[in-house]
Coordinates of C-alpha atoms and ligand atoms in Angstrom, one line a residue:
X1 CA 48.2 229.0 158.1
X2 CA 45.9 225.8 157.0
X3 CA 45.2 223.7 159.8
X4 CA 43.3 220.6 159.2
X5 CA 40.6 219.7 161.8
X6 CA 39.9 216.2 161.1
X7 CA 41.1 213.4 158.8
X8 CA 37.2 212.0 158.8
X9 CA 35.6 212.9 155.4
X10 CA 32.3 212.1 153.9
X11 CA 33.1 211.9 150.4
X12 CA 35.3 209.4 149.4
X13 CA 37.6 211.8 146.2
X14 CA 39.3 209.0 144.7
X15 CA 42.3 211.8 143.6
X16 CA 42.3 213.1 147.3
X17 CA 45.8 214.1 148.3
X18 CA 44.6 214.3 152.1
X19 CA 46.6 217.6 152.9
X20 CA 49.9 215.4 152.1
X21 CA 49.2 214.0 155.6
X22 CA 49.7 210.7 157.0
X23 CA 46.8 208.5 158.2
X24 CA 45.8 209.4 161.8
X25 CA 42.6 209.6 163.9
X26 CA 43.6 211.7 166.5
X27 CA 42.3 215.4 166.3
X28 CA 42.9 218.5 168.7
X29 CA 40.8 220.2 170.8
X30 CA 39.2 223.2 170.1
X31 CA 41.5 225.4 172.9
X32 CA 44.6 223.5 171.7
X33 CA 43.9 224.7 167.6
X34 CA 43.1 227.9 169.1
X35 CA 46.4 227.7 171.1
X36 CA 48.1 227.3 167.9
X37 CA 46.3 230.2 166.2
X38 CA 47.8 232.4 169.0
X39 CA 50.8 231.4 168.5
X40 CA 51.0 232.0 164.8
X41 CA 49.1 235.3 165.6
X42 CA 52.1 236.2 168.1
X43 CA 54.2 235.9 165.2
X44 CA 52.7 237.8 162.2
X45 CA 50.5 235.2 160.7
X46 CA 47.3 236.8 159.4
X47 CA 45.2 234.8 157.7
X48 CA 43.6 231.0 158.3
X49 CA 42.1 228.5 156.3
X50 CA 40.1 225.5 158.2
X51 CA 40.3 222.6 156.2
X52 CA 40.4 218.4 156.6
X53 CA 39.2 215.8 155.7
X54 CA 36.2 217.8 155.8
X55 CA 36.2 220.3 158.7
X56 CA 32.2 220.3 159.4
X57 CA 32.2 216.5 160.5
X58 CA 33.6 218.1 163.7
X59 CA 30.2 218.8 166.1
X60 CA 32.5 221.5 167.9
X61 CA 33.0 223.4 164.2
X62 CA 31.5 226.4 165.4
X63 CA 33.3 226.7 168.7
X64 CA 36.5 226.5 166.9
X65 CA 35.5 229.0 164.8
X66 CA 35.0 231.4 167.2
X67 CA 38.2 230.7 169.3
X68 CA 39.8 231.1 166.1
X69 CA 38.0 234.9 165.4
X70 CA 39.6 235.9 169.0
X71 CA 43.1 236.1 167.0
X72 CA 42.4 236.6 163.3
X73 CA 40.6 238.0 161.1
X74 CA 40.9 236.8 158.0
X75 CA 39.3 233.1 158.2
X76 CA 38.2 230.5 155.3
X77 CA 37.5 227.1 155.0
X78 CA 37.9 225.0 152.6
X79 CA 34.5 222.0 152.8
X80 CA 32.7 219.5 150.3
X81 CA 29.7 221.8 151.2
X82 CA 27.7 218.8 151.7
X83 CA 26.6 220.3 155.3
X84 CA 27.7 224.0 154.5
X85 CA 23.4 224.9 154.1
X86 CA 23.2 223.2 157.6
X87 CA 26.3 225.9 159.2
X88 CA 26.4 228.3 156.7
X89 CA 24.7 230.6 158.9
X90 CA 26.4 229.9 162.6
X91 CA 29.9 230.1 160.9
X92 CA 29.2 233.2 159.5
X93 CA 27.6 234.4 162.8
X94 CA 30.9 233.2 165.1
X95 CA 33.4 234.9 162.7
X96 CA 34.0 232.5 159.6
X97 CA 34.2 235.2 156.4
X98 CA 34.5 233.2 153.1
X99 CA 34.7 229.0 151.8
X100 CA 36.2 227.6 149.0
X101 CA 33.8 224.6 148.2
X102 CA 34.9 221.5 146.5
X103 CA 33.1 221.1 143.1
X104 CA 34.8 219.3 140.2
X105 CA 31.4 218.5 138.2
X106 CA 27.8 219.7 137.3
X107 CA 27.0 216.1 136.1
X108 CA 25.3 213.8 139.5
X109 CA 26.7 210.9 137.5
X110 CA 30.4 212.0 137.1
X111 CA 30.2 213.4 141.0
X112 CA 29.1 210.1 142.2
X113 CA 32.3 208.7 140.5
X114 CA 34.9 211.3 141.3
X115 CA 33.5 211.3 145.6
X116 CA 32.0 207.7 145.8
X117 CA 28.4 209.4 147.0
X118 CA 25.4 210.8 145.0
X119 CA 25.9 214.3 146.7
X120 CA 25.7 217.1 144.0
X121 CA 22.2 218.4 144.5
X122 CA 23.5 219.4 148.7
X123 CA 26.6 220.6 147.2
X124 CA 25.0 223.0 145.3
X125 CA 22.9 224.0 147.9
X126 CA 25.8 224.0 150.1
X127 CA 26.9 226.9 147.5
X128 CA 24.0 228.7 147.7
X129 CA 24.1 228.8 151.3
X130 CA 27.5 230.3 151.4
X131 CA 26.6 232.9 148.9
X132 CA 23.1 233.9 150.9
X133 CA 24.8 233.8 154.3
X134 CA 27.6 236.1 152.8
X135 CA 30.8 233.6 152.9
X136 CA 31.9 235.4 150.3
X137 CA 33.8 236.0 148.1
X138 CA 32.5 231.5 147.6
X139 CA 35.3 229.6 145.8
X140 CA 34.8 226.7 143.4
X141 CA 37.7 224.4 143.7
X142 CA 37.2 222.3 140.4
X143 CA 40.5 220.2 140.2
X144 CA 40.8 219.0 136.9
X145 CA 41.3 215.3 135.3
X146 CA 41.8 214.0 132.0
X147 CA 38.9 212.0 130.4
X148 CA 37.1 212.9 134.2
X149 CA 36.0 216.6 134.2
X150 CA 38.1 218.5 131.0
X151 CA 35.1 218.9 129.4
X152 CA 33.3 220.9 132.0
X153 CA 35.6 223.9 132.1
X154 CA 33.5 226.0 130.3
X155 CA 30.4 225.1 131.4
X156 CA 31.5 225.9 135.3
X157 CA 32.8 229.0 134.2
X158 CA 29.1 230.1 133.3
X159 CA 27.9 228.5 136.4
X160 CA 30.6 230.5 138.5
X161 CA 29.2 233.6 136.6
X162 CA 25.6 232.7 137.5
X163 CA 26.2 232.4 141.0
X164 CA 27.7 235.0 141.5
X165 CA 31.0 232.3 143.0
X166 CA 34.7 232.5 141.6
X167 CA 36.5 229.4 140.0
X168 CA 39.6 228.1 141.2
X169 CA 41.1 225.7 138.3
X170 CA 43.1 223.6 139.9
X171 CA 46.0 221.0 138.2
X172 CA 46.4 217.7 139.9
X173 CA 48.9 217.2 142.7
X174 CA 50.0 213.6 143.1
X175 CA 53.1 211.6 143.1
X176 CA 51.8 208.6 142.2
X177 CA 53.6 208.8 138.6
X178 CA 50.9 206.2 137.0
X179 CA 47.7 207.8 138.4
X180 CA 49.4 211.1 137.6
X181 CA 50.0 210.4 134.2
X182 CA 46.7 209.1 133.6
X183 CA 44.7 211.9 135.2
X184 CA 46.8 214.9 135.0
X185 CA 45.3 217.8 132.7
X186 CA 47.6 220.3 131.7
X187 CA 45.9 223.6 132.3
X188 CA 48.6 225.7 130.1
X189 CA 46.0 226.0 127.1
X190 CA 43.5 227.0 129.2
X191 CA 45.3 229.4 130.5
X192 CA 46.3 230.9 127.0
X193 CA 42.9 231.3 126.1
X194 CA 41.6 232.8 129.3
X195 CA 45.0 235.1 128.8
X196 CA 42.9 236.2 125.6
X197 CA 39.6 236.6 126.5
X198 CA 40.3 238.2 129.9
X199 CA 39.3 242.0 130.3
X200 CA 41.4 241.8 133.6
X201 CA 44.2 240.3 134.7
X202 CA 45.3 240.0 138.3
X203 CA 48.2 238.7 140.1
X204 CA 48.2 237.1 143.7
X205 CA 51.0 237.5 145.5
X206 CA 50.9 233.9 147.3
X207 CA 52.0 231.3 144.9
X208 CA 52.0 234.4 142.2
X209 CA 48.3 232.6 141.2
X210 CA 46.9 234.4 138.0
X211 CA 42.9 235.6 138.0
X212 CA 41.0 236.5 134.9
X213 CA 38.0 238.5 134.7
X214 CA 36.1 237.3 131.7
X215 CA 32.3 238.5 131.2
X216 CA 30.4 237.8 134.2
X217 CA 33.2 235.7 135.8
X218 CA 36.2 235.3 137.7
X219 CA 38.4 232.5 136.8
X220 CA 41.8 231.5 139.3
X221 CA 44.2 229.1 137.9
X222 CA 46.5 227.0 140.2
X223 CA 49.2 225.0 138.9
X224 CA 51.6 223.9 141.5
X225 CA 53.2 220.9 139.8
X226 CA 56.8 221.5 139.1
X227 CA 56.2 225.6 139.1
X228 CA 59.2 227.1 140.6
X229 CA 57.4 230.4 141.3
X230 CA 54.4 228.9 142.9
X231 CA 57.3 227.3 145.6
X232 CA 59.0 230.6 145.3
X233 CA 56.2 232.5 146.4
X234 CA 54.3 230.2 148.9
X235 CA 54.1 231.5 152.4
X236 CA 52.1 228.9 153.3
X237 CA 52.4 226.9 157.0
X238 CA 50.1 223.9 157.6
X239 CA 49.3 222.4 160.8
X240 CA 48.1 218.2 160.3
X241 CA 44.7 217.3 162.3
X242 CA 46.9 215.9 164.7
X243 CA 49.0 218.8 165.9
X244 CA 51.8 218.9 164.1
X245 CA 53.4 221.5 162.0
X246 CA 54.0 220.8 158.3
X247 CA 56.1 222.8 156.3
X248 CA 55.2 221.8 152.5
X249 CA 52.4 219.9 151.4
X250 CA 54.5 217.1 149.7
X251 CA 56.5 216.4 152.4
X252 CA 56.4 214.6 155.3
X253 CA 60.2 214.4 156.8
X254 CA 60.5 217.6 158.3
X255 CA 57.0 218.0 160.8
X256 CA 57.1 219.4 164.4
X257 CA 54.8 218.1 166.9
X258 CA 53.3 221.4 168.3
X259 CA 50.4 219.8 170.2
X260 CA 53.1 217.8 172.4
X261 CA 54.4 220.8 173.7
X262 CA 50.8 222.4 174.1
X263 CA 49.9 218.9 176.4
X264 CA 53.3 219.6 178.1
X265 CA 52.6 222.8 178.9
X266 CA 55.1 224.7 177.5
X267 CA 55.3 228.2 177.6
X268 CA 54.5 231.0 175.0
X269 CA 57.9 231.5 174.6
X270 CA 58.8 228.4 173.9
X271 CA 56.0 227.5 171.7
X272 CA 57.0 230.6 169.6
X273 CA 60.6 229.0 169.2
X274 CA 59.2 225.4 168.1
X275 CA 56.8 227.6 165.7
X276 CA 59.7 229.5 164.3
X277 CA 62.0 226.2 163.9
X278 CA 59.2 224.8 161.7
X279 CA 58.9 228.3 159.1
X280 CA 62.8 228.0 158.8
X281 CA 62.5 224.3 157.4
X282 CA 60.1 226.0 154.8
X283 CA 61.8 225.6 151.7
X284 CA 60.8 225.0 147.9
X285 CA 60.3 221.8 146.7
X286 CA 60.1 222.6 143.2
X287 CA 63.5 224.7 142.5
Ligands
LIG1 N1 36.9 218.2 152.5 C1 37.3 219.6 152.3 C2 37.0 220.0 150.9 O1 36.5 219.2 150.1 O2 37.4 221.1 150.5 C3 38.7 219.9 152.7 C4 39.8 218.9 152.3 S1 40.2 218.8 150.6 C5 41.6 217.8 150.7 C6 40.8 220.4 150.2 C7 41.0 220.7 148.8 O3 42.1 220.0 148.2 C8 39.8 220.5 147.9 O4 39.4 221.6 147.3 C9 40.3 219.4 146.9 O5 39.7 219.6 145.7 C10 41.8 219.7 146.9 N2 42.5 218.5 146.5 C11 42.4 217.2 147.0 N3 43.2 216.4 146.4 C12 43.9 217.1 145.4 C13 44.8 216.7 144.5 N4 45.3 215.5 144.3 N5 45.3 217.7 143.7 C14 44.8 219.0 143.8 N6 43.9 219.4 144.7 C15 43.4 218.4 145.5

């Protein structure tokens, strides 16, 4: 389950897909996502990822953490890092066990153009801060973009190695055909030559996501553009910053409003129903 906490972000990504969610300021409170989290606990759901906008805007960050360890066990987040060497610490002490942090470039000037702020330098200690607070095992997200950050792909493979961090290449997701055409990197020849140099190769069974051990590092590729078998094997739910369910990322025509019935004060029971009624509109949307 990937709920996001808050649509408020302070990086501006000009390729940011915002969860596939609709503009909205309102936000839950920290016993209504925990509400949520028993629910999905009640029926079989066993891991969480915090995401956003960026989840450690939200003051009460910690507190939802540790609502959220009372149900499961398995919790990430996904962050920008900018603040991570501010919480690394209290997340880790309230139950928080590993972040993927956003990092597309080593270059200050490139960063400032892909998130709109001259950042990098608390991004990196962001990253070091997850690693020394044990977050781990710390994930790079590095999505890539023709003419943006293609030429980096080697270079953040050593950094991954260095820190001691693995790298999640990730293809662009975007429907926009023009600013999809013009950015979109096609990660297949990467993935041929890590399929060469890799001493290990590993399988994940969500979205069957490949990971290559290579030297000192650990590379993930995910390519979810047109892949049938990353559909096929998502088992993914998302909940938006405002409450409702979301069955697939790209789609927006099939949400159910979960907080409504929490403010409503429906039952258990009946919350489990609406929660089932959203994981039988999952379906592929690559076939
Ligand atoms: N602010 C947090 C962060 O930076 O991780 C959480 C929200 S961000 C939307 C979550 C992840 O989605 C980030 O790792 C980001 O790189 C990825 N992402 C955003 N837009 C994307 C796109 N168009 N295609 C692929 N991944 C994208």
């Amino acid at each position: 389950m990937r709920i996001s906490v808050t649509q408020r972000c302070n990086l501006d990504c000009f390729y940011c897909h915002k969860e596939g969610q609709n503009p909205s300021k309102k936000e839950m409170t920290p016993s209504e996502i925990e509400k949520i989290i028993a629910v999905g606990d009640k029926i079989g759901i066993k891991k969480l990822k915090l995401t956003g906008g960026e989840p450690l805007l939200r003051e009460d960050i910690c507190e939802i953490v540790q609502r959220a360890s009372d149900h499961m066990k398995d919790i990430s987040m996904t962050t920008n890092g900018i603040l991570l060497d501010r919480y690394a610490a209290d997340l880790k002490g309230v139950g928080l066990r590993r972040v993927n942090v956003s990092f597309d470039t080593l270059d200050s000037e490139k960063y400032k153009i892909i998130t709109g702020r001259d950042r990098l330098s608390q991004a990196v200690a962001g990253v070091n801060a997850a690693v020394a607070n044990g977050l781990t095992p710390v994930k790079l997200n590095m999505v890539v973009m023709k003419g943006i950050n293609d030429d980096e792909i080697k270079e953040m493979i050593r950094f991954a190695g260095e820190k001691n961090v693995i790298l999640q290449l990730i293809e662009l997701e975007m429907f926009d055909g023009e600013f999809y055409e013009r950015y979109h990197y096609d990660l297949s020849p990467i993935v041929a030559e890590l399929e060469e140099r890799a001493v290990r190769i590993k399988e994940r069974k969500l979205h069957h996501r490949r990971k290559y051990f290579i030297e000192d590092s650990e590379v993930e590729v995910v390519k979810p553009m047109h892949n049938t078998a990353f559909c096929r094997n998502c088992t993914r739910i998302r909940v938006t910053s405002d409450g409702k369910l979301k069955p697939c990322l790209l789609r927006n025509d099939n949400l159910i409003d979960m907080v409504e019935h929490i403010r409503n004060g429906a039952s258990d029971g009946e919350l489990i129903k609406t929660f089932k009624k959203a994981i039988s509109l999952r379906e592929p949307f690559w076939m």
